[in-house]
């Protein structure tokens, strides 16, 4: 006998929790608020362990969308850095939870596409994504650098 509720059975295996999905949908319609950092902080508070688990299952889709970025190699490289950090720190006990939640939020924002500026608009469609990527890199550059050095990799270009 299955212990899953009807709601669990209907929910896709790699779905983002409802509260986070709602925040992404509604907050982008209203704008990023006072700042990208504030939007990032509020969104990261909604990133639960189940959201991080769902994001892990969505990594192939995230990599595909990232590799399709042709307008900005800088943004593509920075997203690849965040994806690598997210994936490699999943099982690391000392990984900073706030860093993982904020990086997870930015990756979900990029993947879900509830953007202020639709990604399909040439030349400016990724500006809102880039603002959030820069905000998270600025806030967590020490943790990212420390991880890179711990796995004997040269420092990522995040300045």
Short mmCIF file of C-alpha atoms in Angstrom, two decimals:
data_model
loop_
_atom_site.label_atom_id
_atom_site.label_comp_id
_atom_site.label_asym_id
_atom_site.label_seq_id
_atom_site.Cartn_x
_atom_site.Cartn_y
_atom_site.Cartn_z
CA UNK A 1 0.00 0.00 0.00
CA UNK A 2 1.34 3.45 -0.96
CA UNK A 3 1.92 6.00 1.78
CA UNK A 4 1.99 8.91 -0.66
CA UNK A 5 -0.88 11.33 -0.56
CA UNK A 6 -2.74 12.17 -3.79
CA UNK A 7 -0.93 15.53 -3.83
CA UNK A 8 2.48 13.82 -3.62
CA UNK A 9 1.61 11.49 -6.49
CA UNK A 10 0.59 14.42 -8.72
CA UNK A 11 3.67 16.52 -7.96
CA UNK A 12 6.51 15.94 -10.44
CA UNK A 13 9.62 14.35 -8.96
CA UNK A 14 11.76 17.47 -9.39
CA UNK A 15 9.25 20.18 -8.63
CA UNK A 16 10.05 23.35 -6.76
CA UNK A 17 8.03 23.81 -3.54
CA UNK A 18 4.81 25.76 -4.01
CA UNK A 19 5.80 28.68 -1.73
CA UNK A 20 9.03 29.28 -3.61
CA UNK A 21 7.34 28.95 -7.00
CA UNK A 22 4.67 31.45 -5.90
CA UNK A 23 7.33 33.92 -4.71
CA UNK A 24 9.13 33.68 -8.04
CA UNK A 25 5.93 34.20 -10.02
CA UNK A 26 4.53 37.09 -8.00
CA UNK A 27 7.69 38.92 -6.98
CA UNK A 28 8.97 39.22 -10.53
CA UNK A 29 5.70 40.83 -11.59
CA UNK A 30 6.20 43.44 -8.88
CA UNK A 31 9.89 43.96 -9.60
CA UNK A 32 12.93 42.96 -7.59
CA UNK A 33 11.88 45.30 -4.81
CA UNK A 34 14.41 47.60 -3.20
CA UNK A 35 17.45 45.72 -4.48
CA UNK A 36 18.59 42.47 -6.08
CA UNK A 37 20.24 41.57 -2.75
CA UNK A 38 16.96 42.02 -0.86
CA UNK A 39 15.09 39.94 -3.42
CA UNK A 40 17.80 37.29 -3.16
CA UNK A 41 17.65 37.20 0.65
CA UNK A 42 13.86 36.89 0.76
CA UNK A 43 13.85 34.22 -1.94
CA UNK A 44 16.64 32.22 -0.31
CA UNK A 45 14.60 32.01 2.89
CA UNK A 46 12.09 29.94 0.90
CA UNK A 47 14.72 27.51 -0.37
CA UNK A 48 14.09 24.39 1.68
CA UNK A 49 15.98 21.10 1.63
CA UNK A 50 13.29 19.77 -0.72
CA UNK A 51 13.88 22.72 -3.06
CA UNK A 52 17.60 21.95 -3.08
CA UNK A 53 16.84 18.29 -3.75
CA UNK A 54 14.53 19.26 -6.63
CA UNK A 55 17.22 21.54 -8.03
CA UNK A 56 19.72 18.69 -7.90
CA UNK A 57 17.36 16.66 -10.12
CA UNK A 58 17.05 19.62 -12.48
CA UNK A 59 20.81 20.03 -12.99
CA UNK A 60 20.81 18.50 -16.51
CA UNK A 61 18.11 20.97 -17.59
CA UNK A 62 19.98 23.82 -15.89
CA UNK A 63 23.24 22.90 -17.64
CA UNK A 64 21.46 22.75 -20.99
CA UNK A 65 19.94 26.22 -20.51
CA UNK A 66 23.29 27.60 -19.33
CA UNK A 67 25.21 26.18 -22.27
CA UNK A 68 22.71 27.81 -24.64
CA UNK A 69 23.77 31.31 -23.49
CA UNK A 70 25.61 32.84 -26.42
CA UNK A 71 25.21 36.57 -25.69
CA UNK A 72 27.44 36.58 -22.60
CA UNK A 73 30.28 34.17 -22.01
CA UNK A 74 30.88 35.91 -18.66
CA UNK A 75 27.36 35.12 -17.46
CA UNK A 76 27.61 31.57 -18.77
CA UNK A 77 30.93 30.99 -16.94
CA UNK A 78 29.55 32.48 -13.73
CA UNK A 79 26.46 30.28 -13.86
CA UNK A 80 28.71 27.27 -14.49
CA UNK A 81 30.71 28.25 -11.39
CA UNK A 82 27.52 28.39 -9.30
CA UNK A 83 26.29 25.06 -10.68
CA UNK A 84 29.64 23.41 -9.92
CA UNK A 85 29.69 24.83 -6.39
CA UNK A 86 26.11 23.73 -5.78
CA UNK A 87 26.73 20.22 -7.02
CA UNK A 88 30.09 19.68 -5.33
CA UNK A 89 29.03 20.97 -1.91
CA UNK A 90 25.89 18.88 -1.65
CA UNK A 91 27.54 16.24 0.53
CA UNK A 92 30.08 18.52 2.21
CA UNK A 93 29.32 18.85 5.93
CA UNK A 94 31.01 22.22 6.34
CA UNK A 95 29.31 23.84 3.34
CA UNK A 96 27.62 27.06 4.38
CA UNK A 97 23.83 26.58 4.34
CA UNK A 98 23.10 30.23 3.54
CA UNK A 99 25.50 30.15 0.59
CA UNK A 100 23.88 26.98 -0.78
CA UNK A 101 20.35 28.41 -0.34
CA UNK A 102 21.20 31.69 -2.06
CA UNK A 103 23.03 29.97 -4.90
CA UNK A 104 20.15 27.52 -5.17
CA UNK A 105 17.68 30.40 -5.38
CA UNK A 106 19.61 32.11 -8.18
CA UNK A 107 19.87 28.87 -10.14
CA UNK A 108 16.15 28.22 -9.70
CA UNK A 109 15.36 31.80 -10.74
CA UNK A 110 17.43 31.38 -13.90
CA UNK A 111 15.92 27.99 -14.70
CA UNK A 112 12.27 28.76 -13.98
CA UNK A 113 12.13 31.81 -16.23
CA UNK A 114 9.71 33.97 -14.23
CA UNK A 115 11.94 36.86 -15.17
CA UNK A 116 11.40 40.57 -14.97
CA UNK A 117 12.88 40.67 -18.45
CA UNK A 118 12.07 37.60 -20.57
CA UNK A 119 15.24 35.75 -21.56
CA UNK A 120 14.09 35.73 -25.18
CA UNK A 121 14.52 39.50 -25.60
CA UNK A 122 17.81 39.96 -27.51
CA UNK A 123 20.67 41.78 -25.75
CA UNK A 124 18.78 42.53 -22.51
CA UNK A 125 16.86 39.34 -21.69
CA UNK A 126 19.47 38.05 -19.25
CA UNK A 127 20.13 41.32 -17.41
CA UNK A 128 17.93 40.43 -14.42
CA UNK A 129 19.54 36.98 -14.20
CA UNK A 130 23.00 38.59 -14.36
CA UNK A 131 22.10 41.02 -11.55
CA UNK A 132 21.19 38.14 -9.26
CA UNK A 133 24.26 36.11 -10.26
CA UNK A 134 26.51 39.08 -9.48
CA UNK A 135 24.73 39.65 -6.16
CA UNK A 136 25.22 36.05 -5.02
CA UNK A 137 28.84 35.96 -6.19
CA UNK A 138 29.58 39.19 -4.36
CA UNK A 139 27.95 37.95 -1.16
CA UNK A 140 29.60 34.52 -1.18
CA UNK A 141 32.90 34.88 -3.01
CA UNK A 142 34.90 33.76 0.04
CA UNK A 143 32.95 30.49 0.39
CA UNK A 144 33.21 29.79 -3.33
CA UNK A 145 36.95 30.51 -3.39
CA UNK A 146 37.50 28.35 -0.31
CA UNK A 147 35.72 25.46 -1.97
CA UNK A 148 37.71 25.86 -5.19
CA UNK A 149 40.95 25.76 -3.23
CA UNK A 150 39.79 22.76 -1.16
CA UNK A 151 39.38 20.72 -4.35
CA UNK A 152 42.76 21.93 -5.68
CA UNK A 153 41.32 23.98 -8.50
CA UNK A 154 42.54 27.43 -9.47
CA UNK A 155 40.39 30.23 -8.14
CA UNK A 156 37.23 30.99 -10.10
CA UNK A 157 36.94 34.31 -11.85
CA UNK A 158 34.26 35.93 -9.71
CA UNK A 159 35.34 39.52 -9.24
#
